[in-house]
Amino acid sequence: MNKIAPQPGIMDIALYQGGAAHVAGVADVVKLSSNENPFGPSPQAVAAVQAAAARMHRYPSSDHGDLRAAIGAAHGLEPERVICGAGSDEIITFLCQAYAGPGDEVLHTEHGFGMYRICAQAAGATPVEVRERERVTDIDALIAGCNERTKLVFIANPNNPTGTMIGAEEVARLADSIPPQAILVLDGAYAEYVEGFDGGAAQVAARENVVMTRTFSKLYGLGGLRVGWAYGPKAIIDVLNRVRGPFNLSTAAIDGARAALADVDYTKWCRAENARWRDWLAAALAEVGVPSDRSCANFILARFASQAEAEACDDYLQSQGLIVRRVSGYNLPSALRITIGDEPACRRVAAAVANFKGIVA
Ligand SMILES: *Cc1c(COP(=O)(O)O)cnc(C)c1O
């Protein structure tokens, strides 16, 4: 008899569902299902990755010193308190692996990012879902959800897939109220979309129990390159570096991220376009009876009257070559998450939803 078996809990993990990229039989599709930058990466990042290709026989830097220095300079952070990962997903994995195990609890919110649960389970820990208040992170519920087994508390701010955000005072209150053995993780995957927002860096600097994660996958348009990072107390960063593989970032990833970070004008332009078309699309959908909360990110969560209506609208959008994201897996069965595309894509979405609602745009 075969005695080979994975660690307890591994087979309970539900596979991560990525955004679809194709519709059978439809040619001209626009992918609005993964919160990618519709304008792509900075041309300077593309050039850096191409240049790195000629050097791919060499192992990459193992400490990411140049990239951490560049991140530190761009954000006013100490580079020795920064760690880089193959996407911020890898940082979430490190945090769970290093700080949570069997018998420990990992908190995430009701409509929180799916990787928190997956990484907690992969580490043998127990993910605990905490309710939100009308699709907004509820600090009091999170505090009430903590106990002596709580090791990690994950919140994304702005949150995905809701797009909502909580203020610095609330985050500070949460950091002050979690138990002493717990770490608060502020996932800032969408922080760059909020003008002037530090993603929680000031909270990290002021405390011993807060870590901020960031990514190059969203505003910087490098989702396919896999670069993320975290800023935290030196003691925690030192722990995470012990479980990090020495060559977790490729040379192309390191160089591409540095070049993307340096192209400040491009990211500024992408941020402005996103804000403009996000607010336009939200207003256009609201006008045809599809409301959404004010989004602080690069997507909107469009709410429908029922799950059936949301699914019917998704089917219709697909038939029109528009791929958006169903979010029933995030406890939001009657909503669709729509990434903000470029102007033509936003206009197509608005016209298609209007059509679906029986309103001639
Ligand atoms: C997209 C996203 C990430 C980033 O993932 P990467 O691994 O950096 O590509 C992290 N957290 C949230 C909430 C996200 O939506």
mmCIF file of C-alpha atoms and ligand atoms in Angstrom:
data_model
loop_
_atom_site.group_PDB
_atom_site.id
_atom_site.type_symbol
_atom_site.label_atom_id
_atom_site.label_comp_id
_atom_site.label_asym_id
_atom_site.label_seq_id
_atom_site.Cartn_x
_atom_site.Cartn_y
_atom_site.Cartn_z
ATOM 1 C CA MET A 1 0.000 0.000 0.000
ATOM 2 C CA ASN A 2 1.207 3.484 -0.863
ATOM 3 C CA LYS A 3 2.289 5.276 2.320
ATOM 4 C CA ILE A 4 3.165 8.542 0.608
ATOM 5 C CA ALA A 5 1.035 11.385 1.961
ATOM 6 C CA PRO A 6 1.417 15.169 2.196
ATOM 7 C CA GLN A 7 1.421 17.029 5.498
ATOM 8 C CA PRO A 8 -1.961 17.256 7.265
ATOM 9 C CA GLY A 9 -4.084 20.041 5.857
ATOM 10 C CA ILE A 10 -2.403 20.261 2.458
ATOM 11 C CA MET A 11 -5.228 18.408 0.696
ATOM 12 C CA ASP A 12 -7.735 20.836 2.259
ATOM 13 C CA ILE A 13 -6.253 23.715 0.256
ATOM 14 C CA ALA A 14 -8.606 24.945 -2.458
ATOM 15 C CA LEU A 15 -6.566 25.908 -5.525
ATOM 16 C CA TYR A 16 -6.137 29.619 -6.181
ATOM 17 C CA GLN A 17 -8.429 30.749 -8.977
ATOM 18 C CA GLY A 18 -6.667 33.175 -11.304
ATOM 19 C CA GLY A 19 -8.432 35.548 -13.662
ATOM 20 C CA ALA A 20 -9.458 34.028 -17.000
ATOM 21 C CA ALA A 21 -7.668 35.253 -20.125
ATOM 22 C CA HIS A 22 -9.646 33.703 -22.998
ATOM 23 C CA VAL A 23 -13.225 33.235 -24.133
ATOM 24 C CA ALA A 24 -13.873 30.329 -26.471
ATOM 25 C CA GLY A 25 -14.806 31.593 -29.914
ATOM 26 C CA VAL A 26 -14.297 35.306 -29.170
ATOM 27 C CA ALA A 27 -11.262 36.944 -30.785
ATOM 28 C CA ASP A 28 -11.020 40.553 -29.631
ATOM 29 C CA VAL A 29 -10.951 39.985 -25.867
ATOM 30 C CA VAL A 30 -9.995 42.479 -23.187
ATOM 31 C CA LYS A 31 -8.729 40.914 -19.982
ATOM 32 C CA LEU A 32 -10.042 42.838 -16.989
ATOM 33 C CA SER A 33 -9.875 39.990 -14.516
ATOM 34 C CA SER A 34 -6.478 40.225 -12.808
ATOM 35 C CA ASN A 35 -5.963 43.904 -11.921
ATOM 36 C CA GLU A 36 -3.109 44.249 -14.364
ATOM 37 C CA ASN A 37 -1.883 47.595 -15.688
ATOM 38 C CA PRO A 38 -3.637 47.977 -19.069
ATOM 39 C CA PHE A 39 -0.735 50.037 -20.397
ATOM 40 C CA GLY A 40 1.850 47.382 -19.639
ATOM 41 C CA PRO A 41 5.265 47.903 -18.103
ATOM 42 C CA SER A 42 7.435 50.982 -18.497
ATOM 43 C CA PRO A 43 9.478 50.789 -21.736
ATOM 44 C CA GLN A 44 12.533 51.268 -19.521
ATOM 45 C CA ALA A 45 11.638 48.104 -17.580
ATOM 46 C CA VAL A 46 11.271 46.209 -20.864
ATOM 47 C CA ALA A 47 14.716 47.409 -21.967
ATOM 48 C CA ALA A 48 16.264 46.378 -18.635
ATOM 49 C CA VAL A 49 14.758 42.888 -18.858
ATOM 50 C CA GLN A 50 15.999 42.517 -22.436
ATOM 51 C CA ALA A 51 19.480 43.592 -21.412
ATOM 52 C CA ALA A 52 19.434 41.112 -18.529
ATOM 53 C CA ALA A 53 18.737 38.255 -20.966
ATOM 54 C CA ALA A 54 22.325 38.332 -22.233
ATOM 55 C CA ARG A 55 23.581 37.762 -18.668
ATOM 56 C CA MET A 56 21.303 34.891 -17.733
ATOM 57 C CA HIS A 57 24.134 32.371 -17.450
ATOM 58 C CA ARG A 58 25.134 34.187 -14.233
ATOM 59 C CA TYR A 59 23.346 33.640 -10.938
ATOM 60 C CA PRO A 60 21.476 36.696 -9.706
ATOM 61 C CA SER A 61 22.330 38.763 -6.657
ATOM 62 C CA SER A 62 21.261 36.834 -3.586
ATOM 63 C CA ASP A 63 20.677 39.831 -1.324
ATOM 64 C CA HIS A 64 18.972 42.116 -3.886
ATOM 65 C CA GLY A 65 21.121 44.949 -2.537
ATOM 66 C CA ASP A 66 20.677 47.290 -5.498
ATOM 67 C CA LEU A 67 16.935 46.783 -5.674
ATOM 68 C CA ARG A 68 16.506 47.223 -1.919
ATOM 69 C CA ALA A 69 18.595 50.399 -2.063
ATOM 70 C CA ALA A 70 16.393 51.712 -4.881
ATOM 71 C CA ILE A 71 13.212 50.849 -2.970
ATOM 72 C CA GLY A 72 14.627 52.501 0.133
ATOM 73 C CA ALA A 73 15.508 55.658 -1.773
ATOM 74 C CA ALA A 74 12.139 55.829 -3.539
ATOM 75 C CA HIS A 75 10.092 55.363 -0.368
ATOM 76 C CA GLY A 76 12.381 56.789 2.301
ATOM 77 C CA LEU A 77 12.946 53.408 4.017
ATOM 78 C CA GLU A 78 16.028 51.703 5.456
ATOM 79 C CA PRO A 79 17.120 49.094 2.865
ATOM 80 C CA GLU A 80 18.210 46.673 5.609
ATOM 81 C CA ARG A 81 14.593 46.452 6.693
ATOM 82 C CA VAL A 82 13.393 45.511 3.183
ATOM 83 C CA ILE A 83 13.108 41.958 1.815
ATOM 84 C CA CYS A 84 12.249 41.075 -1.798
ATOM 85 C CA GLY A 85 10.183 38.137 -2.970
ATOM 86 C CA ALA A 86 8.951 36.523 -6.164
ATOM 87 C CA GLY A 87 5.815 38.612 -5.953
ATOM 88 C CA SER A 88 4.387 39.654 -2.623
ATOM 89 C CA ASP A 89 2.745 36.219 -2.648
ATOM 90 C CA GLU A 90 6.140 34.796 -1.760
ATOM 91 C CA ILE A 91 6.457 37.213 1.167
ATOM 92 C CA ILE A 92 3.041 36.080 2.417
ATOM 93 C CA THR A 93 4.336 32.504 2.142
ATOM 94 C CA PHE A 94 7.482 33.402 4.140
ATOM 95 C CA LEU A 95 5.414 35.063 6.868
ATOM 96 C CA CYS A 96 3.150 32.049 7.279
ATOM 97 C CA GLN A 97 5.997 29.553 7.056
ATOM 98 C CA ALA A 98 8.114 31.390 9.622
ATOM 99 C CA TYR A 99 5.441 32.474 12.089
ATOM 100 C CA ALA A 100 2.478 30.093 11.892
ATOM 101 C CA GLY A 101 2.121 26.347 12.233
ATOM 102 C CA PRO A 102 -0.223 23.656 13.546
ATOM 103 C CA GLY A 103 -2.452 25.041 16.301
ATOM 104 C CA ASP A 104 -1.846 28.655 15.282
ATOM 105 C CA GLU A 105 -4.440 30.972 13.772
ATOM 106 C CA VAL A 106 -4.049 33.359 10.855
ATOM 107 C CA LEU A 107 -6.723 36.046 10.581
ATOM 108 C CA HIS A 108 -7.982 37.520 7.345
ATOM 109 C CA THR A 109 -11.114 39.451 6.494
ATOM 110 C CA GLU A 110 -14.321 38.120 4.986
ATOM 111 C CA HIS A 111 -13.545 39.470 1.520
ATOM 112 C CA GLY A 112 -9.770 39.229 1.892
ATOM 113 C CA PHE A 113 -7.183 38.086 -0.661
ATOM 114 C CA GLY A 114 -7.212 34.315 -1.244
ATOM 115 C CA MET A 115 -3.481 33.798 -0.706
ATOM 116 C CA TYR A 116 -3.717 34.474 3.047
ATOM 117 C CA ARG A 117 -5.831 31.369 3.533
ATOM 118 C CA ILE A 118 -3.769 29.235 1.147
ATOM 119 C CA CYS A 119 -0.426 30.170 2.716
ATOM 120 C CA ALA A 120 -1.757 29.666 6.246
ATOM 121 C CA GLN A 121 -3.006 26.186 5.336
ATOM 122 C CA ALA A 122 0.238 25.342 3.549
ATOM 123 C CA ALA A 123 2.055 26.143 6.803
ATOM 124 C CA GLY A 124 -0.302 23.855 8.737
ATOM 125 C CA ALA A 125 -1.971 26.785 10.501
ATOM 126 C CA THR A 126 -5.683 27.532 10.710
ATOM 127 C CA PRO A 127 -7.034 30.434 8.665
ATOM 128 C CA VAL A 128 -9.778 32.380 10.456
ATOM 129 C CA GLU A 129 -12.183 34.528 8.471
ATOM 130 C CA VAL A 130 -13.381 37.715 10.185
ATOM 131 C CA ARG A 131 -16.461 39.559 9.003
ATOM 132 C CA GLU A 132 -16.304 42.985 7.389
ATOM 133 C CA ARG A 133 -18.734 45.851 7.815
ATOM 134 C CA GLU A 134 -20.451 46.540 4.484
ATOM 135 C CA ARG A 135 -17.358 45.492 2.532
ATOM 136 C CA VAL A 136 -15.004 47.510 4.722
ATOM 137 C CA THR A 137 -12.361 46.023 7.040
ATOM 138 C CA ASP A 138 -13.774 46.004 10.570
ATOM 139 C CA ILE A 139 -11.049 46.665 13.134
ATOM 140 C CA ASP A 140 -13.221 45.762 16.108
ATOM 141 C CA ALA A 141 -14.168 42.425 14.573
ATOM 142 C CA LEU A 142 -10.501 41.666 13.927
ATOM 143 C CA ILE A 143 -9.547 42.573 17.499
ATOM 144 C CA ALA A 144 -12.385 40.395 18.793
ATOM 145 C CA GLY A 145 -11.184 37.561 16.535
ATOM 146 C CA CYS A 146 -7.732 37.494 18.135
ATOM 147 C CA ASN A 147 -6.716 35.088 20.887
ATOM 148 C CA GLU A 148 -3.571 33.489 22.309
ATOM 149 C CA ARG A 149 -3.222 31.337 19.169
ATOM 150 C CA THR A 150 -3.289 34.290 16.740
ATOM 151 C CA LYS A 151 0.077 34.682 14.977
ATOM 152 C CA LEU A 152 -0.708 36.755 11.903
ATOM 153 C CA VAL A 153 -3.417 39.274 11.011
ATOM 154 C CA PHE A 154 -3.619 40.098 7.300
ATOM 155 C CA ILE A 155 -5.417 43.119 5.937
ATOM 156 C CA ALA A 156 -5.103 44.578 2.459
ATOM 157 C CA ASN A 157 -5.448 48.357 2.377
ATOM 158 C CA PRO A 158 -6.905 49.212 -0.110
ATOM 159 C CA ASN A 159 -8.577 45.828 -0.068
ATOM 160 C CA ASN A 160 -9.022 43.460 -2.999
ATOM 161 C CA PRO A 161 -11.720 42.718 -4.214
ATOM 162 C CA THR A 162 -13.701 45.462 -2.436
ATOM 163 C CA GLY A 163 -11.472 48.430 -3.310
ATOM 164 C CA THR A 164 -12.274 50.040 0.038
ATOM 165 C CA MET A 165 -9.732 51.453 2.443
ATOM 166 C CA ILE A 166 -9.456 52.242 6.156
ATOM 167 C CA GLY A 167 -7.614 55.188 7.713
ATOM 168 C CA ALA A 168 -4.274 55.341 9.509
ATOM 169 C CA GLU A 169 -5.891 55.806 12.950
ATOM 170 C CA GLU A 170 -7.839 52.586 12.513
ATOM 171 C CA VAL A 171 -4.758 50.694 11.407
ATOM 172 C CA ALA A 172 -2.869 52.090 14.410
ATOM 173 C CA ARG A 173 -5.653 50.993 16.740
ATOM 174 C CA LEU A 174 -5.493 47.480 15.301
ATOM 175 C CA ALA A 175 -1.703 47.357 15.658
ATOM 176 C CA ASP A 176 -2.026 48.505 19.278
ATOM 177 C CA SER A 177 -4.748 45.971 20.109
ATOM 178 C CA ILE A 178 -3.564 42.657 18.686
ATOM 179 C CA PRO A 179 -1.993 40.204 21.141
ATOM 180 C CA PRO A 180 1.756 40.465 21.809
ATOM 181 C CA GLN A 181 2.646 37.293 19.855
ATOM 182 C CA ALA A 182 0.832 38.451 16.692
ATOM 183 C CA ILE A 183 2.114 40.335 13.639
ATOM 184 C CA LEU A 184 -0.120 42.721 11.703
ATOM 185 C CA VAL A 185 0.546 42.478 7.969
ATOM 186 C CA LEU A 186 -0.516 45.464 5.874
ATOM 187 C CA ASP A 187 -0.813 44.282 2.283
ATOM 188 C CA GLY A 188 -0.211 47.352 0.154
ATOM 189 C CA ALA A 189 -0.581 45.770 -3.282
ATOM 190 C CA TYR A 190 -2.720 48.753 -4.318
ATOM 191 C CA ALA A 191 -1.049 51.439 -2.182
ATOM 192 C CA GLU A 192 0.537 53.087 -5.238
ATOM 193 C CA TYR A 193 -2.900 53.926 -6.596
ATOM 194 C CA VAL A 194 -3.612 56.195 -3.637
ATOM 195 C CA GLU A 195 -1.947 59.558 -4.148
ATOM 196 C CA GLY A 196 0.372 60.361 -1.245
ATOM 197 C CA PHE A 197 -0.316 57.126 0.679
ATOM 198 C CA ASP A 198 2.726 55.444 2.265
ATOM 199 C CA GLY A 199 1.052 52.017 2.365
ATOM 200 C CA GLY A 200 1.463 51.952 6.128
ATOM 201 C CA ALA A 201 5.251 52.493 6.180
ATOM 202 C CA ALA A 202 4.970 54.998 9.041
ATOM 203 C CA GLN A 203 3.100 52.412 11.103
ATOM 204 C CA VAL A 204 5.845 49.864 10.475
ATOM 205 C CA ALA A 205 8.514 52.379 11.455
ATOM 206 C CA ALA A 206 6.758 53.180 14.724
ATOM 207 C CA ARG A 207 6.114 49.609 15.871
ATOM 208 C CA GLU A 208 7.707 46.203 16.400
ATOM 209 C CA ASN A 209 4.682 44.187 15.272
ATOM 210 C CA VAL A 210 3.739 45.533 11.831
ATOM 211 C CA VAL A 211 4.954 44.433 8.382
ATOM 212 C CA MET A 212 3.976 46.049 5.077
ATOM 213 C CA THR A 213 4.000 44.085 1.807
ATOM 214 C CA ARG A 214 4.151 45.724 -1.621
ATOM 215 C CA THR A 215 4.287 44.573 -5.217
ATOM 216 C CA PHE A 216 5.479 45.500 -8.690
ATOM 217 C CA SER A 217 2.605 43.487 -10.173
ATOM 218 C CA LYS A 218 -0.080 46.165 -10.190
ATOM 219 C CA LEU A 219 0.736 49.840 -10.906
ATOM 220 C CA TYR A 220 4.226 48.979 -12.209
ATOM 221 C CA GLY A 221 2.786 46.443 -14.638
ATOM 222 C CA LEU A 222 5.239 43.634 -13.831
ATOM 223 C CA GLY A 223 2.860 40.858 -12.774
ATOM 224 C CA GLY A 224 4.527 38.399 -15.118
ATOM 225 C CA LEU A 225 8.017 39.197 -13.813
ATOM 226 C CA ARG A 226 7.192 38.348 -10.157
ATOM 227 C CA VAL A 227 8.631 41.015 -7.854
ATOM 228 C CA GLY A 228 7.295 42.046 -4.470
ATOM 229 C CA TRP A 229 8.827 43.267 -1.257
ATOM 230 C CA ALA A 230 8.162 43.880 2.389
ATOM 231 C CA TYR A 231 9.260 46.452 4.928
ATOM 232 C CA GLY A 232 9.292 45.453 8.575
ATOM 233 C CA PRO A 233 11.091 45.464 11.897
ATOM 234 C CA LYS A 234 14.690 44.336 11.429
ATOM 235 C CA ALA A 235 14.125 41.272 13.634
ATOM 236 C CA ILE A 236 11.237 40.040 11.460
ATOM 237 C CA ILE A 237 13.040 40.727 8.176
ATOM 238 C CA ASP A 238 16.004 38.712 9.500
ATOM 239 C CA VAL A 239 13.671 35.791 10.212
ATOM 240 C CA LEU A 240 12.092 35.951 6.752
ATOM 241 C CA ASN A 241 15.523 35.969 5.101
ATOM 242 C CA ARG A 242 16.261 32.619 6.737
ATOM 243 C CA VAL A 243 13.416 30.901 4.891
ATOM 244 C CA ARG A 244 13.977 32.797 1.629
ATOM 245 C CA GLY A 245 15.784 30.944 -1.142
ATOM 246 C CA PRO A 246 19.043 32.748 -2.007
ATOM 247 C CA PHE A 247 18.135 33.210 -5.679
ATOM 248 C CA ASN A 248 14.405 33.795 -5.371
ATOM 249 C CA LEU A 249 14.499 36.751 -7.794
ATOM 250 C CA SER A 250 15.970 36.409 -11.260
ATOM 251 C CA THR A 251 18.385 38.992 -12.646
ATOM 252 C CA ALA A 252 15.672 40.082 -15.085
ATOM 253 C CA ALA A 253 13.249 40.573 -12.195
ATOM 254 C CA ILE A 254 15.721 42.613 -10.153
ATOM 255 C CA ASP A 255 16.764 44.822 -13.076
ATOM 256 C CA GLY A 256 13.234 45.194 -14.453
ATOM 257 C CA ALA A 257 11.884 46.285 -11.091
ATOM 258 C CA ARG A 258 14.658 48.828 -10.604
ATOM 259 C CA ALA A 259 14.015 50.322 -14.020
ATOM 260 C CA ALA A 260 10.253 50.443 -13.386
ATOM 261 C CA LEU A 261 10.818 52.218 -10.083
ATOM 262 C CA ALA A 262 13.033 54.790 -11.773
ATOM 263 C CA ASP A 263 10.418 55.669 -14.415
ATOM 264 C CA VAL A 264 8.504 58.002 -12.140
ATOM 265 C CA ASP A 265 6.750 59.903 -14.934
ATOM 266 C CA TYR A 266 5.306 56.711 -16.381
ATOM 267 C CA THR A 267 3.889 55.494 -13.078
ATOM 268 C CA LYS A 268 2.467 58.939 -12.377
ATOM 269 C CA TRP A 269 0.704 58.884 -15.720
ATOM 270 C CA CYS A 270 -0.640 55.359 -15.152
ATOM 271 C CA ARG A 271 -1.950 56.380 -11.713
ATOM 272 C CA ALA A 272 -3.729 59.419 -13.129
ATOM 273 C CA GLU A 273 -5.288 57.483 -16.032
ATOM 274 C CA ASN A 274 -6.506 54.832 -13.621
ATOM 275 C CA ALA A 275 -8.129 57.360 -11.299
ATOM 276 C CA ARG A 276 -9.783 59.150 -14.185
ATOM 277 C CA TRP A 277 -11.283 56.092 -15.880
ATOM 278 C CA ARG A 278 -12.112 54.346 -12.600
ATOM 279 C CA ASP A 279 -14.260 57.247 -11.500
ATOM 280 C CA TRP A 280 -15.773 57.548 -14.970
ATOM 281 C CA LEU A 281 -16.651 53.847 -15.120
ATOM 282 C CA ALA A 282 -18.075 53.798 -11.601
ATOM 283 C CA ALA A 283 -20.335 56.727 -12.476
ATOM 284 C CA ALA A 284 -21.376 55.182 -15.801
ATOM 285 C CA LEU A 285 -22.340 51.890 -14.153
ATOM 286 C CA ALA A 286 -24.142 53.632 -11.297
ATOM 287 C CA GLU A 287 -26.215 55.462 -13.881
ATOM 288 C CA VAL A 288 -27.541 52.156 -15.235
ATOM 289 C CA GLY A 289 -28.288 50.778 -11.785
ATOM 290 C CA VAL A 290 -25.012 48.999 -10.989
ATOM 291 C CA PRO A 291 -23.513 50.619 -7.887
ATOM 292 C CA SER A 292 -20.053 50.173 -6.422
ATOM 293 C CA ASP A 293 -18.241 51.370 -3.324
ATOM 294 C CA ARG A 294 -15.772 54.189 -3.908
ATOM 295 C CA SER A 295 -12.669 52.314 -5.025
ATOM 296 C CA CYS A 296 -9.151 53.322 -4.032
ATOM 297 C CA ALA A 297 -7.531 50.758 -6.341
ATOM 298 C CA ASN A 298 -7.407 49.806 -10.052
ATOM 299 C CA PHE A 299 -10.712 47.967 -10.156
ATOM 300 C CA ILE A 300 -14.282 48.444 -9.091
ATOM 301 C CA LEU A 301 -16.555 45.952 -7.400
ATOM 302 C CA ALA A 302 -19.799 46.219 -9.354
ATOM 303 C CA ARG A 303 -22.836 45.124 -7.346
ATOM 304 C CA PHE A 304 -25.875 43.450 -8.896
ATOM 305 C CA ALA A 305 -29.283 42.618 -7.505
ATOM 306 C CA SER A 306 -28.530 38.912 -7.167
ATOM 307 C CA GLN A 307 -26.022 36.195 -7.927
ATOM 308 C CA ALA A 308 -28.093 35.224 -10.948
ATOM 309 C CA GLU A 309 -27.944 38.761 -12.344
ATOM 310 C CA ALA A 310 -24.186 39.049 -11.727
ATOM 311 C CA GLU A 311 -23.569 35.753 -13.492
ATOM 312 C CA ALA A 312 -25.850 36.641 -16.380
ATOM 313 C CA CYS A 313 -24.027 39.955 -16.784
ATOM 314 C CA ASP A 314 -20.672 38.139 -16.683
ATOM 315 C CA ASP A 315 -21.895 35.760 -19.407
ATOM 316 C CA TYR A 316 -23.014 38.705 -21.500
ATOM 317 C CA LEU A 317 -19.720 40.569 -20.999
ATOM 318 C CA GLN A 318 -17.830 37.435 -22.037
ATOM 319 C CA SER A 319 -19.907 37.163 -25.196
ATOM 320 C CA GLN A 320 -18.778 40.718 -25.904
ATOM 321 C CA GLY A 321 -15.121 39.789 -25.348
ATOM 322 C CA LEU A 322 -14.896 41.397 -21.913
ATOM 323 C CA ILE A 323 -13.404 39.204 -19.226
ATOM 324 C CA VAL A 324 -14.073 40.352 -15.676
ATOM 325 C CA ARG A 325 -13.829 38.464 -12.389
ATOM 326 C CA ARG A 326 -16.536 36.570 -10.543
ATOM 327 C CA VAL A 327 -15.930 36.911 -6.811
ATOM 328 C CA SER A 328 -18.249 34.350 -5.239
ATOM 329 C CA GLY A 329 -15.069 32.738 -3.880
ATOM 330 C CA TYR A 330 -14.628 35.979 -1.892
ATOM 331 C CA ASN A 331 -18.126 35.767 -0.399
ATOM 332 C CA LEU A 332 -19.420 38.277 -2.935
ATOM 333 C CA PRO A 333 -21.646 36.181 -5.200
ATOM 334 C CA SER A 334 -23.743 39.069 -6.503
ATOM 335 C CA ALA A 335 -20.790 41.223 -7.503
ATOM 336 C CA LEU A 336 -18.253 41.317 -10.336
ATOM 337 C CA ARG A 337 -14.790 42.782 -10.007
ATOM 338 C CA ILE A 338 -13.823 44.810 -13.044
ATOM 339 C CA THR A 339 -10.226 45.936 -13.573
ATOM 340 C CA ILE A 340 -9.902 49.471 -14.908
ATOM 341 C CA GLY A 341 -8.680 49.190 -18.479
ATOM 342 C CA ASP A 342 -7.704 51.942 -20.880
ATOM 343 C CA GLU A 343 -10.329 54.386 -22.161
ATOM 344 C CA PRO A 344 -11.650 52.156 -24.997
ATOM 345 C CA ALA A 345 -11.948 49.191 -22.619
ATOM 346 C CA CYS A 346 -13.830 51.244 -20.026
ATOM 347 C CA ARG A 347 -16.186 52.549 -22.691
ATOM 348 C CA ARG A 348 -16.809 49.006 -23.938
ATOM 349 C CA VAL A 349 -17.592 47.803 -20.399
ATOM 350 C CA ALA A 350 -19.947 50.696 -19.731
ATOM 351 C CA ALA A 351 -21.790 50.174 -23.034
ATOM 352 C CA ALA A 352 -22.029 46.412 -22.505
ATOM 353 C CA VAL A 353 -23.377 46.690 -18.954
ATOM 354 C CA ALA A 354 -25.886 49.314 -20.122
ATOM 355 C CA ASN A 355 -26.970 46.964 -22.892
ATOM 356 C CA PHE A 356 -27.262 44.101 -20.461
ATOM 357 C CA LYS A 357 -29.453 46.241 -18.247
ATOM 358 C CA GLY A 358 -31.642 46.943 -21.284
ATOM 359 C CA ILE A 359 -30.611 50.560 -21.453
ATOM 360 C CA VAL A 360 -29.431 51.851 -24.810
ATOM 361 C CA ALA A 361 -26.289 53.876 -24.148
HETATM 362 C C1 LIG B 1 -2.340 41.253 -6.583
HETATM 363 C C2 LIG B 1 -2.254 41.181 -5.118
HETATM 364 C C3 LIG B 1 -1.069 40.851 -4.485
HETATM 365 C C4 LIG B 1 0.204 40.769 -5.261
HETATM 366 O O1 LIG B 1 0.590 39.589 -5.697
HETATM 367 P P1 LIG B 1 2.020 39.425 -6.332
HETATM 368 O O2 LIG B 1 2.436 38.104 -5.819
HETATM 369 O O3 LIG B 1 2.907 40.516 -5.825
HETATM 370 O O4 LIG B 1 1.839 39.470 -7.806
HETATM 371 C C5 LIG B 1 -1.011 40.834 -3.113
HETATM 372 N N1 LIG B 1 -2.092 41.132 -2.388
HETATM 373 C C6 LIG B 1 -3.242 41.474 -2.959
HETATM 374 C C7 LIG B 1 -4.386 41.858 -2.096
HETATM 375 C C8 LIG B 1 -3.364 41.499 -4.336
HETATM 376 O O5 LIG B 1 -4.526 41.829 -4.900
#
